[in-house]
Backbone as JSON, one array per atom type, in Angstrom:
{
  "sequence": "MMVIRGVGIDIVSMSRFEKVYAKHGQRFIAEFFAEEEQSMPLASLAARFAAKEAVKKALNTPSILFKNIVIGSPAREAKIVGQEIQGRVWVSISHEKDNAVAIAIWEAD",
  "N": [[-7.5, -4.95, -25.83], [-5.31, -5.47, -22.51], [-2.82, -3.82, -21.15], [0.36, -3.47, -19.51], [0.53, -0.52, -17.36], [1.87, 0.61, -15.62], [4.53, -0.01, -13.18], [5.55, -0.37, -9.82], [7.76, -0.56, -7.29], [8.28, -1.04, -3.61], [10.1, -1.1, -0.77], [10.21, -1.43, 2.88], [11.47, -0.77, 5.84], [10.87, -2.91, 8.71], [11.84, -2.24, 11.55], [12.15, 0.33, 11.38], [9.36, 1.02, 10.87], [8.24, 0.14, 13.15], [9.24, 2.1, 14.79], [8.38, 4.71, 14.16], [5.43, 3.63, 14.71], [5.88, 3.3, 17.15], [6.26, 6.04, 18.34], [3.92, 7.37, 16.94], [1.26, 6.02, 17.48], [-1.52, 5.45, 17.53], [-2.59, 7.34, 15.74], [-0.76, 7.49, 13.82], [-1.58, 5.18, 12.34], [-4.5, 5.68, 11.42], [-4.13, 7.73, 10.0], [-3.03, 6.48, 7.84], [-4.12, 4.36, 7.01], [-7.02, 2.58, 5.5], [-9.9, 1.53, 7.61], [-10.65, -0.65, 7.51], [-8.15, -1.92, 7.19], [-6.86, -1.61, 9.78], [-6.75, -2.85, 11.77], [-5.08, -4.85, 11.28], [-2.13, -6.87, 12.39], [1.21, -5.3, 12.86], [3.7, -6.16, 11.13], [2.17, -6.46, 8.25], [0.93, -4.6, 8.35], [3.03, -3.03, 7.85], [3.9, -4.39, 5.15], [1.9, -3.53, 3.71], [2.02, -0.87, 3.88], [4.08, -0.36, 2.14], [3.21, -1.27, -0.35], [1.21, 0.48, -0.71], [2.64, 2.49, -1.45], [3.86, 1.23, -3.28], [1.96, 1.14, -5.44], [1.14, 3.72, -5.74], [3.53, 5.04, -7.22], [3.74, 2.88, -9.4], [0.97, 4.14, -10.88], [1.89, 6.93, -11.19], [0.48, 9.01, -9.68], [1.37, 10.91, -7.23], [-0.51, 12.4, -5.83], [-2.45, 11.01, -4.55], [-4.23, 9.98, -2.06], [-2.55, 7.46, 0.97], [-4.58, 6.73, 2.43], [-6.47, 6.18, 1.03], [-6.07, 4.44, -0.74], [-6.19, 0.63, -0.72], [-5.58, -1.9, 0.39], [-6.36, -5.06, 0.0], [-6.96, -8.45, 1.88], [-6.74, -11.72, 1.21], [-3.78, -10.15, -0.24], [-4.09, -9.16, -3.07], [-5.31, -7.25, -5.19], [-5.13, -4.19, -5.81], [-7.73, -1.6, -3.93], [-8.79, 2.04, -5.32], [-10.07, 4.73, -3.03], [-12.58, 6.97, -4.08], [-11.2, 8.05, -6.25], [-11.16, 7.68, -9.7], [-9.79, 5.21, -11.43], [-8.49, 3.73, -14.46], [-8.98, 0.65, -15.47], [-7.02, -2.36, -13.63], [-5.27, -2.42, -10.61], [-2.9, -4.41, -9.87], [-1.36, -5.74, -7.14], [1.38, -7.53, -4.9], [2.58, -8.71, -1.79], [5.24, -9.02, 0.61], [6.65, -10.15, 3.71], [9.1, -10.15, 6.15], [11.07, -10.86, 8.78], [12.87, -8.4, 8.63], [12.5, -6.7, 6.75], [9.62, -5.71, 4.78], [8.54, -5.97, 1.39], [6.91, -4.7, -1.37], [5.26, -5.02, -5.07], [3.55, -3.77, -7.42], [1.76, -3.1, -10.29], [0.27, -1.89, -12.71], [-2.64, -2.6, -14.85], [-4.32, -1.63, -17.7], [-6.67, -0.62, -20.31]],
  "CA": [[-6.45, -5.4, -25.05], [-5.18, -4.67, -21.37], [-1.5, -3.71, -21.31], [0.7, -2.67, -18.25], [0.67, 0.94, -18.09], [2.64, 1.14, -14.84], [4.71, -0.53, -12.26], [5.98, 0.39, -9.01], [8.35, -1.34, -6.16], [9.05, -0.49, -2.29], [10.83, -1.75, 0.61], [10.12, -0.82, 4.37], [12.39, -1.55, 7.07], [10.07, -3.19, 9.71], [12.07, -1.66, 12.69], [11.55, 1.57, 11.36], [8.13, 1.14, 10.85], [8.07, -0.07, 14.25], [9.73, 3.07, 15.49], [7.23, 5.57, 13.73], [3.97, 3.42, 15.46], [5.99, 3.68, 18.72], [6.24, 7.26, 18.32], [2.67, 8.31, 16.92], [0.56, 5.1, 17.83], [-3.26, 4.47, 16.49], [-2.83, 8.64, 14.95], [-0.37, 7.21, 12.16], [-2.46, 4.29, 11.45], [-5.83, 6.31, 11.53], [-3.67, 8.53, 8.97], [-2.45, 5.88, 6.56], [-4.64, 3.05, 6.54], [-8.5, 2.5, 5.48], [-10.47, 1.13, 8.71], [-10.71, -2.41, 7.25], [-7.0, -2.44, 7.65], [-6.25, -0.78, 10.84], [-6.92, -3.77, 13.0], [-3.87, -6.09, 11.34], [-0.74, -6.81, 12.76], [2.2, -4.44, 12.48], [4.12, -6.55, 9.98], [0.96, -6.68, 7.25], [0.35, -3.17, 7.87], [4.38, -2.36, 6.92], [4.01, -4.51, 3.5], [0.63, -2.7, 3.14], [2.24, 0.21, 3.4], [5.12, -0.67, 1.25], [2.17, -1.7, -0.97], [0.55, 1.46, -0.86], [3.74, 3.28, -1.54], [4.02, 1.06, -5.0], [0.51, 1.57, -6.08], [1.89, 5.39, -6.12], [4.49, 4.76, -7.77], [2.87, 2.6, -10.56], [0.06, 4.89, -11.06], [2.21, 7.99, -11.4], [-0.2, 9.8, -9.24], [1.46, 11.28, -5.73], [-1.72, 12.79, -4.66], [-3.8, 10.31, -4.23], [-3.67, 9.8, 0.07], [-2.49, 6.32, 1.34], [-5.42, 6.06, 3.28], [-7.67, 6.15, 0.06], [-5.32, 3.04, -1.54], [-6.87, -0.22, 0.35], [-4.97, -3.43, -0.01], [-7.53, -6.22, 0.78], [-6.25, -9.45, 2.63], [-5.06, -11.83, 1.03], [-3.34, -8.72, -1.11], [-4.01, -9.58, -5.03], [-5.59, -6.04, -6.09], [-5.48, -2.25, -4.72], [-8.7, -0.76, -4.39], [-8.5, 3.37, -4.97], [-11.32, 5.51, -3.17], [-12.57, 8.15, -4.24], [-10.73, 8.5, -7.61], [-11.51, 6.57, -10.59], [-8.66, 4.53, -12.38], [-8.88, 3.0, -15.49], [-7.66, -0.55, -15.06], [-6.94, -2.91, -12.51], [-3.88, -2.56, -9.79], [-2.41, -5.68, -8.92], [-0.33, -6.01, -6.21], [2.34, -9.01, -4.48], [3.56, -8.11, -0.82], [5.76, -9.91, 1.39], [7.28, -9.49, 5.0], [10.22, -11.19, 7.03], [12.01, -10.23, 10.08], [13.32, -6.87, 9.02], [11.64, -5.99, 5.67], [8.55, -5.86, 4.1], [8.59, -5.45, 0.25], [5.95, -4.98, -2.25], [5.3, -4.54, -6.07], [2.2, -2.9, -8.26], [1.32, -3.49, -11.85], [-0.99, -0.99, -13.41], [-3.4, -3.08, -16.17], [-5.32, -1.21, -18.5], [-6.86, -0.73, -22.0]],
  "C": [[-5.69, -4.9, -23.76], [-4.0, -4.96, -21.67], [-0.79, -3.33, -19.91], [0.78, -1.09, -18.62], [1.85, 1.47, -17.14], [3.36, -0.03, -13.93], [5.85, 0.22, -11.1], [6.24, -0.9, -7.95], [8.67, -0.59, -4.69], [9.2, -1.43, -1.51], [10.62, -1.13, 1.86], [10.66, -1.65, 5.31], [11.07, -1.92, 8.22], [10.5, -2.5, 11.12], [12.08, -0.01, 12.75], [10.2, 1.96, 11.06], [7.82, 1.14, 12.31], [8.1, 0.99, 15.01], [8.29, 4.35, 15.5], [5.85, 4.7, 14.65], [4.45, 3.64, 16.9], [5.72, 5.18, 19.16], [4.56, 7.79, 18.2], [1.56, 7.13, 16.81], [-0.37, 4.97, 16.56], [-3.12, 6.16, 15.25], [-2.07, 8.16, 13.48], [-1.02, 6.19, 11.78], [-3.61, 4.51, 11.39], [-5.25, 6.78, 9.54], [-3.78, 7.68, 7.32], [-2.6, 4.98, 5.96], [-6.08, 3.48, 6.67], [-8.91, 1.68, 6.52], [-10.57, -0.22, 8.58], [-9.35, -2.8, 7.52], [-6.49, -1.94, 9.2], [-6.01, -1.81, 11.76], [-5.5, -5.28, 12.68], [-2.68, -5.64, 11.98], [0.4, -5.99, 12.24], [2.73, -4.9, 11.34], [3.12, -6.46, 8.72], [0.81, -5.13, 6.88], [1.95, -2.28, 7.4], [4.48, -2.81, 5.3], [2.27, -3.86, 2.95], [1.06, -1.21, 2.76], [3.07, 0.3, 2.39], [3.89, -0.6, -0.14], [1.7, -0.39, -1.87], [1.69, 2.75, -1.62], [4.26, 2.93, -3.58], [3.36, 1.29, -5.66], [0.73, 3.1, -6.35], [2.25, 5.71, -6.95], [4.28, 4.19, -9.48], [1.89, 3.46, -11.53], [0.68, 6.4, -11.68], [1.19, 9.05, -10.62], [0.22, 9.9, -7.76], [0.65, 11.76, -4.92], [-2.88, 12.38, -4.45], [-2.94, 9.59, -2.82], [-3.4, 8.25, 0.11], [-3.3, 5.83, 1.64], [-6.65, 5.49, 2.3], [-6.96, 4.63, -0.83], [-5.67, 1.94, -0.59], [-6.41, -1.36, -0.34], [-5.96, -4.41, 0.63], [-6.55, -7.65, 1.23], [-7.47, -10.94, 1.99], [-4.9, -10.2, -0.23], [-3.08, -9.21, -2.48], [-4.37, -8.0, -5.51], [-5.66, -5.13, -5.19], [-6.73, -1.76, -5.36], [-8.47, 0.94, -4.1], [-9.76, 4.01, -4.47], [-11.5, 6.8, -3.41], [-12.14, 8.94, -4.97], [-10.98, 7.21, -8.45], [-10.07, 6.04, -11.41], [-9.13, 3.62, -13.08], [-8.18, 1.59, -15.48], [-7.88, -1.25, -13.97], [-5.46, -2.75, -11.8], [-3.89, -3.57, -9.3], [-0.94, -5.76, -8.16], [0.2, -7.63, -5.18], [2.86, -8.02, -3.56], [4.16, -9.59, -0.28], [6.54, -9.49, 2.65], [8.26, -10.59, 5.44], [10.43, -10.27, 8.46], [12.31, -8.63, 9.9], [12.9, -6.21, 8.14], [10.31, -6.3, 5.05], [8.73, -5.06, 2.62], [7.14, -5.93, -0.78], [6.14, -4.76, -3.69], [3.64, -4.26, -6.87], [2.35, -3.01, -9.55], [-0.18, -2.93, -12.16], [-1.19, -1.43, -14.68], [-4.23, -2.18, -16.69], [-5.66, -0.91, -19.64], [-5.89, 0.3, -22.43]]
}
């Protein structure tokens, strides 16, 4: 029987995310996002950044690199690259003009 092992939530300020991108550009994107995520619009990247943070909280594993947490499109499940995770990590993201928010739920035996 699958049970919830962890829950994480995070919110990202769109203006703050845009400022970081303006300062660091593609280097920032390459450091924190998987190759398949890198061409997405900034609003989608901000939402995925929130999702990655939420996944780290749900799994309680701060050592996982942001780049190794892949949030597909549409965002439903997080994939963890290079690390074996039991069960699944479900994600839900949303973004508006000012904020991006995400929740992650880790479900395992």
